[in-house]
Amino acid sequence: MSEGPAPTPDAARVDIPNDPASIERAQQAVMAALERHAYPKASVFALRLSLHEAITNAFVHGHETLPAATTVALEYDVGPDQVHLVVEDQGPGYRPDAVPDPTLEENLEEPHGRGLALIRAYMTSVMHNERGNRIEMIYKRPAGAAH
Amino acid sequence: MNTRESRIRVKKLSDITLVEFIDRNILDEAMIQLIGEEIAQLIDAAPSPKMIISFGGVEHLSSAALGTLITLDKRIQRNNGQLRLATIDPQIYEVFVITRLNKLFQIHENVDEAAKSFA
């Protein structure tokens, strides 16, 4: 009997090294869980983008001064009506409320600072811990989207 | 994936440079940097460049890719050129709307419309 890849769970905690293949694998595990729960295409798009932005922020900004081998922790729990994602880096943290609003006229041409704005736009709720090294995202299945 | 391989296709439409993406997902930081460098070389290769970047087939785009587009747009303007974006999937267009970058870029339904829009 041939064995395919081991199925990914609907909920897990994974430590992600800073390389594209590992980041993609972690994201794909969440996407596979979304598919099992038949989340609509728009939800999958929103969650993939938000998760990618959170992980990228953790490595690029959170780990800016840390060794390249430092991992980022991802916790996910994909349920039938709600998705819970937590991304935690090992950096010193930052103040999310100090990030300039990239949609203001004077900031439109700034090349950085849009990741968090996209996460806030797409997720149902977004929370940060006091240190600012952990982002928690909750996404509720849109009303009327079939299970 | 070897990110040193080109991730774009380049075509000439008369005096217009058309750039298309090979990948469905424009997410990886190293790949975005490579794409940015390649397009920057194309911009610098012509005086007053006219460029269309087409997103046909692209399904996911990160904020880093948006940042690179902004940097490229500035470069084109410095070179007295013009940039148009075209063939953007509705879900990706929403990303432009959320970030209000639909106000910054000239975005067209398709490459033909974009080509017609050049002065």
PDB file of C-alpha atoms in Angstrom:
ATOM      1  CA  MET A   1       0.000   0.000   0.000  1.00  0.00           C
ATOM      2  CA  SER A   2       1.463   3.350  -0.983  1.00  0.00           C
ATOM      3  CA  GLU A   3       1.512   6.039   1.644  1.00  0.00           C
ATOM      4  CA  GLY A   4       0.751   9.621   0.656  1.00  0.00           C
ATOM      5  CA  PRO A   5       1.866  12.612   2.660  1.00  0.00           C
ATOM      6  CA  ALA A   6       0.703  12.526   6.277  1.00  0.00           C
ATOM      7  CA  PRO A   7      -2.562  14.435   6.651  1.00  0.00           C
ATOM      8  CA  THR A   8      -2.254  17.771   8.413  1.00  0.00           C
ATOM      9  CA  PRO A   9      -4.469  18.369  11.441  1.00  0.00           C
ATOM     10  CA  ASP A  10      -7.120  21.087  11.828  1.00  0.00           C
ATOM     11  CA  ALA A  11      -5.274  22.454  14.844  1.00  0.00           C
ATOM     12  CA  ALA A  12      -1.562  22.468  15.582  1.00  0.00           C
ATOM     13  CA  ARG A  13       1.425  24.469  16.765  1.00  0.00           C
ATOM     14  CA  VAL A  14       4.434  24.586  14.470  1.00  0.00           C
ATOM     15  CA  ASP A  15       7.818  26.294  14.697  1.00  0.00           C
ATOM     16  CA  ILE A  16       8.704  27.767  11.319  1.00  0.00           C
ATOM     17  CA  PRO A  17      12.304  28.325  10.187  1.00  0.00           C
ATOM     18  CA  ASN A  18      12.996  31.340   7.979  1.00  0.00           C
ATOM     19  CA  ASP A  19      13.041  29.719   4.566  1.00  0.00           C
ATOM     20  CA  PRO A  20      10.416  29.977   1.809  1.00  0.00           C
ATOM     21  CA  ALA A  21       9.729  26.228   1.648  1.00  0.00           C
ATOM     22  CA  SER A  22       9.040  25.954   5.391  1.00  0.00           C
ATOM     23  CA  ILE A  23       6.838  29.059   5.376  1.00  0.00           C
ATOM     24  CA  GLU A  24       4.901  27.721   2.394  1.00  0.00           C
ATOM     25  CA  ARG A  25       4.497  24.299   4.051  1.00  0.00           C
ATOM     26  CA  ALA A  26       3.051  25.873   7.214  1.00  0.00           C
ATOM     27  CA  GLN A  27       0.656  27.995   5.170  1.00  0.00           C
ATOM     28  CA  GLN A  28      -0.390  25.003   3.100  1.00  0.00           C
ATOM     29  CA  ALA A  29      -1.252  23.056   6.263  1.00  0.00           C
ATOM     30  CA  VAL A  30      -3.713  25.807   7.194  1.00  0.00           C
ATOM     31  CA  MET A  31      -5.040  25.995   3.629  1.00  0.00           C
ATOM     32  CA  ALA A  32      -5.637  22.222   3.622  1.00  0.00           C
ATOM     33  CA  ALA A  33      -7.682  22.544   6.827  1.00  0.00           C
ATOM     34  CA  LEU A  34      -9.713  25.372   5.262  1.00  0.00           C
ATOM     35  CA  GLU A  35     -10.397  23.174   2.261  1.00  0.00           C
ATOM     36  CA  ARG A  36     -11.588  20.307   4.494  1.00  0.00           C
ATOM     37  CA  HIS A  37     -14.058  22.712   6.083  1.00  0.00           C
ATOM     38  CA  ALA A  38     -15.107  24.033   2.642  1.00  0.00           C
ATOM     39  CA  TYR A  39     -14.358  27.685   3.350  1.00  0.00           C
ATOM     40  CA  PRO A  40     -15.260  29.827   0.320  1.00  0.00           C
ATOM     41  CA  LYS A  41     -12.611  31.070  -2.098  1.00  0.00           C
ATOM     42  CA  ALA A  42     -12.734  34.626  -0.746  1.00  0.00           C
ATOM     43  CA  SER A  43     -12.087  33.344   2.789  1.00  0.00           C
ATOM     44  CA  VAL A  44      -9.136  31.256   1.651  1.00  0.00           C
ATOM     45  CA  PHE A  45      -7.689  34.305  -0.137  1.00  0.00           C
ATOM     46  CA  ALA A  46      -8.151  36.513   2.956  1.00  0.00           C
ATOM     47  CA  LEU A  47      -6.637  33.958   5.319  1.00  0.00           C
ATOM     48  CA  ARG A  48      -3.708  33.070   3.092  1.00  0.00           C
ATOM     49  CA  LEU A  49      -2.785  36.721   2.647  1.00  0.00           C
ATOM     50  CA  SER A  50      -3.201  37.589   6.337  1.00  0.00           C
ATOM     51  CA  LEU A  51      -1.197  34.587   7.486  1.00  0.00           C
ATOM     52  CA  HIS A  52       1.554  35.345   4.983  1.00  0.00           C
ATOM     53  CA  GLU A  53       1.726  38.992   6.080  1.00  0.00           C
ATOM     54  CA  ALA A  54       1.856  38.050   9.785  1.00  0.00           C
ATOM     55  CA  ILE A  55       4.653  35.510   9.263  1.00  0.00           C
ATOM     56  CA  THR A  56       6.596  37.920   7.021  1.00  0.00           C
ATOM     57  CA  ASN A  57       6.278  40.730   9.590  1.00  0.00           C
ATOM     58  CA  ALA A  58       7.522  38.348  12.293  1.00  0.00           C
ATOM     59  CA  PHE A  59      10.664  37.420  10.368  1.00  0.00           C
ATOM     60  CA  VAL A  60      11.424  40.747   8.667  1.00  0.00           C
ATOM     61  CA  HIS A  61      10.640  43.111  11.543  1.00  0.00           C
ATOM     62  CA  GLY A  62      10.382  40.938  14.674  1.00  0.00           C
ATOM     63  CA  HIS A  63      13.607  39.049  13.997  1.00  0.00           C
ATOM     64  CA  GLU A  64      15.525  41.909  12.389  1.00  0.00           C
ATOM     65  CA  THR A  65      18.296  41.745  14.999  1.00  0.00           C
ATOM     66  CA  LEU A  66      18.109  38.020  15.808  1.00  0.00           C
ATOM     67  CA  PRO A  67      20.072  35.094  14.320  1.00  0.00           C
ATOM     68  CA  ALA A  68      18.680  33.871  10.990  1.00  0.00           C
ATOM     69  CA  ALA A  69      17.926  30.448  12.472  1.00  0.00           C
ATOM     70  CA  THR A  70      15.402  31.875  14.982  1.00  0.00           C
ATOM     71  CA  THR A  71      11.980  30.309  14.417  1.00  0.00           C
ATOM     72  CA  VAL A  72       8.519  31.872  14.419  1.00  0.00           C
ATOM     73  CA  ALA A  73       5.693  29.978  16.127  1.00  0.00           C
ATOM     74  CA  LEU A  74       2.369  29.466  14.388  1.00  0.00           C
ATOM     75  CA  GLU A  75      -0.696  28.141  16.162  1.00  0.00           C
ATOM     76  CA  TYR A  76      -3.801  27.456  14.157  1.00  0.00           C
ATOM     77  CA  ASP A  77      -7.216  26.055  14.840  1.00  0.00           C
ATOM     78  CA  VAL A  78      -9.566  25.717  11.910  1.00  0.00           C
ATOM     79  CA  GLY A  79     -13.156  25.000  12.936  1.00  0.00           C
ATOM     80  CA  PRO A  80     -16.349  24.852  10.909  1.00  0.00           C
ATOM     81  CA  ASP A  81     -17.352  28.446  11.714  1.00  0.00           C
ATOM     82  CA  GLN A  82     -14.167  30.145  12.824  1.00  0.00           C
ATOM     83  CA  VAL A  83     -10.431  30.167  12.205  1.00  0.00           C
ATOM     84  CA  HIS A  84      -7.990  31.088  14.961  1.00  0.00           C
ATOM     85  CA  LEU A  85      -4.408  31.987  14.029  1.00  0.00           C
ATOM     86  CA  VAL A  86      -1.572  33.059  16.311  1.00  0.00           C
ATOM     87  CA  VAL A  87       1.860  34.109  15.054  1.00  0.00           C
ATOM     88  CA  GLU A  88       4.533  34.761  17.666  1.00  0.00           C
ATOM     89  CA  ASP A  89       8.104  35.863  17.065  1.00  0.00           C
ATOM     90  CA  GLN A  90      11.006  35.925  19.510  1.00  0.00           C
ATOM     91  CA  GLY A  91      11.891  39.557  18.959  1.00  0.00           C
ATOM     92  CA  PRO A  92      11.568  42.514  21.322  1.00  0.00           C
ATOM     93  CA  GLY A  93       8.098  43.405  20.020  1.00  0.00           C
ATOM     94  CA  TYR A  94       6.675  46.604  18.558  1.00  0.00           C
ATOM     95  CA  ARG A  95       3.773  48.960  19.070  1.00  0.00           C
ATOM     96  CA  PRO A  96       1.183  48.222  16.377  1.00  0.00           C
ATOM     97  CA  ASP A  97      -0.610  51.502  17.075  1.00  0.00           C
ATOM     98  CA  ALA A  98       2.598  53.365  16.128  1.00  0.00           C
ATOM     99  CA  VAL A  99       2.538  51.996  12.551  1.00  0.00           C
ATOM    100  CA  PRO A 100       1.485  54.887  10.286  1.00  0.00           C
ATOM    101  CA  ASP A 101      -1.807  54.429   8.433  1.00  0.00           C
ATOM    102  CA  PRO A 102      -0.668  53.533   4.882  1.00  0.00           C
ATOM    103  CA  THR A 103      -3.996  54.643   3.386  1.00  0.00           C
ATOM    104  CA  LEU A 104      -3.531  58.308   4.365  1.00  0.00           C
ATOM    105  CA  GLU A 105      -2.804  60.546   1.396  1.00  0.00           C
ATOM    106  CA  GLU A 106       0.673  61.446   2.695  1.00  0.00           C
ATOM    107  CA  ASN A 107       1.624  57.773   3.109  1.00  0.00           C
ATOM    108  CA  LEU A 108       0.260  56.375  -0.180  1.00  0.00           C
ATOM    109  CA  GLU A 109       3.660  56.360  -1.844  1.00  0.00           C
ATOM    110  CA  GLU A 110       5.458  54.759   1.099  1.00  0.00           C
ATOM    111  CA  PRO A 111       6.660  51.297   0.011  1.00  0.00           C
ATOM    112  CA  HIS A 112       6.191  49.720   3.474  1.00  0.00           C
ATOM    113  CA  GLY A 113       3.562  49.318   6.194  1.00  0.00           C
ATOM    114  CA  ARG A 114       0.643  47.694   4.380  1.00  0.00           C
ATOM    115  CA  GLY A 115       0.797  44.169   5.845  1.00  0.00           C
ATOM    116  CA  LEU A 116      -0.911  45.010   9.123  1.00  0.00           C
ATOM    117  CA  ALA A 117      -3.530  47.146   7.345  1.00  0.00           C
ATOM    118  CA  LEU A 118      -4.426  44.193   5.114  1.00  0.00           C
ATOM    119  CA  ILE A 119      -4.661  41.841   8.107  1.00  0.00           C
ATOM    120  CA  ARG A 120      -6.980  44.274   9.902  1.00  0.00           C
ATOM    121  CA  ALA A 121      -9.137  44.660   6.785  1.00  0.00           C
ATOM    122  CA  TYR A 122      -9.569  40.941   6.169  1.00  0.00           C
ATOM    123  CA  MET A 123      -9.776  39.442   9.666  1.00  0.00           C
ATOM    124  CA  THR A 124     -12.808  39.593  11.947  1.00  0.00           C
ATOM    125  CA  SER A 125     -10.638  40.577  14.910  1.00  0.00           C
ATOM    126  CA  VAL A 126      -6.940  41.173  15.499  1.00  0.00           C
ATOM    127  CA  MET A 127      -5.222  41.322  18.876  1.00  0.00           C
ATOM    128  CA  HIS A 128      -1.635  41.890  19.976  1.00  0.00           C
ATOM    129  CA  ASN A 129       0.016  41.015  23.257  1.00  0.00           C
ATOM    130  CA  GLU A 130       1.485  43.771  25.418  1.00  0.00           C
ATOM    131  CA  ARG A 131       5.064  43.067  24.337  1.00  0.00           C
ATOM    132  CA  GLY A 132       4.038  43.312  20.687  1.00  0.00           C
ATOM    133  CA  ASN A 133       5.637  40.079  19.486  1.00  0.00           C
ATOM    134  CA  ARG A 134       2.417  38.092  19.153  1.00  0.00           C
ATOM    135  CA  ILE A 135      -0.527  38.644  16.845  1.00  0.00           C
ATOM    136  CA  GLU A 136      -3.769  36.756  17.251  1.00  0.00           C
ATOM    137  CA  MET A 137      -6.231  36.715  14.376  1.00  0.00           C
ATOM    138  CA  ILE A 138      -9.797  35.460  14.357  1.00  0.00           C
ATOM    139  CA  TYR A 139     -11.753  34.944  11.164  1.00  0.00           C
ATOM    140  CA  LYS A 140     -15.423  34.055  11.278  1.00  0.00           C
ATOM    141  CA  ARG A 141     -17.004  32.269   8.327  1.00  0.00           C
ATOM    142  CA  PRO A 142     -19.166  34.775   6.442  1.00  0.00           C
ATOM    143  CA  ALA A 143     -22.902  34.420   7.036  1.00  0.00           C
ATOM    144  CA  GLY A 144     -24.506  32.366   4.288  1.00  0.00           C
ATOM    145  CA  ALA A 145     -21.283  30.591   3.253  1.00  0.00           C
ATOM    146  CA  ALA A 146     -22.075  26.886   3.148  1.00  0.00           C
ATOM    147  CA  HIS A 147     -20.131  24.455   5.366  1.00  0.00           C
TER     148      HIS A 147
ATOM    149  CA  MET B   1      12.318  26.816  -6.751  1.00  0.00           C
ATOM    150  CA  ASN B   2      15.464  28.565  -7.853  1.00  0.00           C
ATOM    151  CA  THR B   3      14.705  32.232  -7.231  1.00  0.00           C
ATOM    152  CA  ARG B   4      17.658  33.318  -9.385  1.00  0.00           C
ATOM    153  CA  GLU B   5      15.786  32.242 -12.501  1.00  0.00           C
ATOM    154  CA  SER B   6      13.727  34.995 -14.078  1.00  0.00           C
ATOM    155  CA  ARG B   7      10.155  35.004 -12.795  1.00  0.00           C
ATOM    156  CA  ILE B   8       8.818  37.353 -15.471  1.00  0.00           C
ATOM    157  CA  ARG B   9       8.108  37.274 -19.223  1.00  0.00           C
ATOM    158  CA  VAL B  10       8.869  40.404 -21.208  1.00  0.00           C
ATOM    159  CA  LYS B  11       7.276  41.299 -24.565  1.00  0.00           C
ATOM    160  CA  LYS B  12       7.528  44.366 -26.757  1.00  0.00           C
ATOM    161  CA  LEU B  13       4.321  45.872 -28.140  1.00  0.00           C
ATOM    162  CA  SER B  14       5.726  48.510 -30.469  1.00  0.00           C
ATOM    163  CA  ASP B  15       7.274  51.059 -28.036  1.00  0.00           C
ATOM    164  CA  ILE B  16       5.572  49.522 -24.998  1.00  0.00           C
ATOM    165  CA  THR B  17       7.216  46.985 -22.684  1.00  0.00           C
ATOM    166  CA  LEU B  18       4.774  44.364 -21.406  1.00  0.00           C
ATOM    167  CA  VAL B  19       5.742  42.470 -18.256  1.00  0.00           C
ATOM    168  CA  GLU B  20       3.905  39.301 -17.229  1.00  0.00           C
ATOM    169  CA  PHE B  21       4.469  37.025 -14.257  1.00  0.00           C
ATOM    170  CA  ILE B  22       5.362  33.351 -14.508  1.00  0.00           C
ATOM    171  CA  ASP B  23       4.101  32.458 -11.013  1.00  0.00           C
ATOM    172  CA  ARG B  24       0.565  32.413  -9.629  1.00  0.00           C
ATOM    173  CA  ASN B  25       1.794  33.564  -6.216  1.00  0.00           C
ATOM    174  CA  ILE B  26       3.905  36.696  -5.811  1.00  0.00           C
ATOM    175  CA  LEU B  27       4.600  36.276  -2.112  1.00  0.00           C
ATOM    176  CA  ASP B  28       8.173  35.216  -1.450  1.00  0.00           C
ATOM    177  CA  GLU B  29      10.395  38.140  -0.415  1.00  0.00           C
ATOM    178  CA  ALA B  30      13.473  36.987  -2.347  1.00  0.00           C
ATOM    179  CA  MET B  31      11.419  36.406  -5.486  1.00  0.00           C
ATOM    180  CA  ILE B  32       9.814  39.856  -5.202  1.00  0.00           C
ATOM    181  CA  GLN B  33      13.233  41.459  -4.839  1.00  0.00           C
ATOM    182  CA  LEU B  34      14.477  39.637  -7.942  1.00  0.00           C
ATOM    183  CA  ILE B  35      11.412  40.673  -9.945  1.00  0.00           C
ATOM    184  CA  GLY B  36      11.884  44.277  -8.795  1.00  0.00           C
ATOM    185  CA  GLU B  37      15.515  44.282  -9.906  1.00  0.00           C
ATOM    186  CA  GLU B  38      14.646  42.813 -13.317  1.00  0.00           C
ATOM    187  CA  ILE B  39      11.886  45.347 -13.979  1.00  0.00           C
ATOM    188  CA  ALA B  40      14.126  48.191 -12.785  1.00  0.00           C
ATOM    189  CA  GLN B  41      16.674  47.178 -15.438  1.00  0.00           C
ATOM    190  CA  LEU B  42      13.943  47.256 -18.098  1.00  0.00           C
ATOM    191  CA  ILE B  43      12.897  50.727 -16.949  1.00  0.00           C
ATOM    192  CA  ASP B  44      16.447  52.027 -17.114  1.00  0.00           C
ATOM    193  CA  ALA B  45      17.011  50.494 -20.545  1.00  0.00           C
ATOM    194  CA  ALA B  46      14.753  52.953 -22.383  1.00  0.00           C
ATOM    195  CA  PRO B  47      14.292  56.722 -22.260  1.00  0.00           C
ATOM    196  CA  SER B  48      10.721  57.677 -21.256  1.00  0.00           C
ATOM    197  CA  PRO B  49       9.670  54.034 -20.880  1.00  0.00           C
ATOM    198  CA  LYS B  50       6.072  52.971 -21.424  1.00  0.00           C
ATOM    199  CA  MET B  51       5.396  49.869 -19.387  1.00  0.00           C
ATOM    200  CA  ILE B  52       2.407  47.627 -18.752  1.00  0.00           C
ATOM    201  CA  ILE B  53       2.594  45.151 -15.882  1.00  0.00           C
ATOM    202  CA  SER B  54      -0.046  42.473 -16.441  1.00  0.00           C
ATOM    203  CA  PHE B  55      -1.270  40.335 -13.541  1.00  0.00           C
ATOM    204  CA  GLY B  56      -3.045  37.724 -15.663  1.00  0.00           C
ATOM    205  CA  GLY B  57      -2.869  34.376 -13.861  1.00  0.00           C
ATOM    206  CA  VAL B  58      -1.651  35.903 -10.574  1.00  0.00           C
ATOM    207  CA  GLU B  59      -3.750  34.641  -7.643  1.00  0.00           C
ATOM    208  CA  HIS B  60      -1.894  35.973  -4.606  1.00  0.00           C
ATOM    209  CA  LEU B  61       0.100  39.140  -4.060  1.00  0.00           C
ATOM    210  CA  SER B  62       1.738  40.305  -0.820  1.00  0.00           C
ATOM    211  CA  SER B  63       2.219  43.773   0.614  1.00  0.00           C
ATOM    212  CA  ALA B  64       5.926  43.454  -0.234  1.00  0.00           C
ATOM    213  CA  ALA B  65       4.933  43.132  -3.906  1.00  0.00           C
ATOM    214  CA  LEU B  66       2.795  46.273  -3.574  1.00  0.00           C
ATOM    215  CA  GLY B  67       5.785  48.087  -2.087  1.00  0.00           C
ATOM    216  CA  THR B  68       7.941  47.019  -5.020  1.00  0.00           C
ATOM    217  CA  LEU B  69       5.314  48.303  -7.476  1.00  0.00           C
ATOM    218  CA  ILE B  70       5.382  51.690  -5.740  1.00  0.00           C
ATOM    219  CA  THR B  71       9.180  51.817  -5.949  1.00  0.00           C
ATOM    220  CA  LEU B  72       9.051  50.887  -9.658  1.00  0.00           C
ATOM    221  CA  ASP B  73       6.390  53.516 -10.355  1.00  0.00           C
ATOM    222  CA  LYS B  74       8.631  56.184  -8.808  1.00  0.00           C
ATOM    223  CA  ARG B  75      11.539  54.963 -10.920  1.00  0.00           C
ATOM    224  CA  ILE B  76       9.471  55.187 -14.104  1.00  0.00           C
ATOM    225  CA  GLN B  77       8.339  58.704 -13.211  1.00  0.00           C
ATOM    226  CA  ARG B  78      11.949  59.747 -12.577  1.00  0.00           C
ATOM    227  CA  ASN B  79      12.741  58.452 -16.097  1.00  0.00           C
ATOM    228  CA  ASN B  80       9.806  60.445 -17.546  1.00  0.00           C
ATOM    229  CA  GLY B  81       7.978  57.225 -18.299  1.00  0.00           C
ATOM    230  CA  GLN B  82       4.495  55.883 -17.713  1.00  0.00           C
ATOM    231  CA  LEU B  83       3.290  52.736 -15.935  1.00  0.00           C
ATOM    232  CA  ARG B  84      -0.033  50.941 -16.364  1.00  0.00           C
ATOM    233  CA  LEU B  85      -1.306  47.874 -14.498  1.00  0.00           C
ATOM    234  CA  ALA B  86      -3.667  45.444 -16.211  1.00  0.00           C
ATOM    235  CA  THR B  87      -5.610  42.172 -15.943  1.00  0.00           C
ATOM    236  CA  ILE B  88      -5.901  42.165 -12.168  1.00  0.00           C
ATOM    237  CA  ASP B  89      -7.997  39.409 -10.584  1.00  0.00           C
ATOM    238  CA  PRO B  90     -10.975  40.898  -8.646  1.00  0.00           C
ATOM    239  CA  GLN B  91      -9.684  39.545  -5.322  1.00  0.00           C
ATOM    240  CA  ILE B  92      -6.289  41.133  -5.890  1.00  0.00           C
ATOM    241  CA  TYR B  93      -7.934  44.352  -7.047  1.00  0.00           C
ATOM    242  CA  GLU B  94      -9.625  44.430  -3.647  1.00  0.00           C
ATOM    243  CA  VAL B  95      -6.144  44.513  -2.074  1.00  0.00           C
ATOM    244  CA  PHE B  96      -5.428  47.633  -4.132  1.00  0.00           C
ATOM    245  CA  VAL B  97      -8.725  49.152  -2.971  1.00  0.00           C
ATOM    246  CA  ILE B  98      -8.097  48.360   0.719  1.00  0.00           C
ATOM    247  CA  THR B  99      -4.664  49.988   0.527  1.00  0.00           C
ATOM    248  CA  ARG B 100      -6.043  52.797  -1.703  1.00  0.00           C
ATOM    249  CA  LEU B 101      -3.332  52.040  -4.257  1.00  0.00           C
ATOM    250  CA  ASN B 102      -6.054  51.982  -6.917  1.00  0.00           C
ATOM    251  CA  LYS B 103      -5.801  55.799  -6.567  1.00  0.00           C
ATOM    252  CA  LEU B 104      -2.057  55.775  -7.126  1.00  0.00           C
ATOM    253  CA  PHE B 105      -1.851  53.434 -10.121  1.00  0.00           C
ATOM    254  CA  GLN B 106      -3.600  53.532 -13.489  1.00  0.00           C
ATOM    255  CA  ILE B 107      -5.310  50.142 -13.622  1.00  0.00           C
ATOM    256  CA  HIS B 108      -6.967  48.765 -16.770  1.00  0.00           C
ATOM    257  CA  GLU B 109      -9.203  45.787 -17.519  1.00  0.00           C
ATOM    258  CA  ASN B 110      -6.770  44.238 -19.967  1.00  0.00           C
ATOM    259  CA  VAL B 111      -3.512  44.822 -21.826  1.00  0.00           C
ATOM    260  CA  ASP B 112      -5.260  46.283 -24.916  1.00  0.00           C
ATOM    261  CA  GLU B 113      -7.025  48.941 -22.838  1.00  0.00           C
ATOM    262  CA  ALA B 114      -3.791  49.712 -21.026  1.00  0.00           C
ATOM    263  CA  ALA B 115      -1.888  50.068 -24.314  1.00  0.00           C
ATOM    264  CA  LYS B 116      -4.527  52.453 -25.686  1.00  0.00           C
ATOM    265  CA  SER B 117      -4.251  54.653 -22.594  1.00  0.00           C
ATOM    266  CA  PHE B 118      -0.697  55.838 -23.245  1.00  0.00           C
ATOM    267  CA  ALA B 119      -0.466  59.452 -24.309  1.00  0.00           C
TER     268      ALA B 119
END
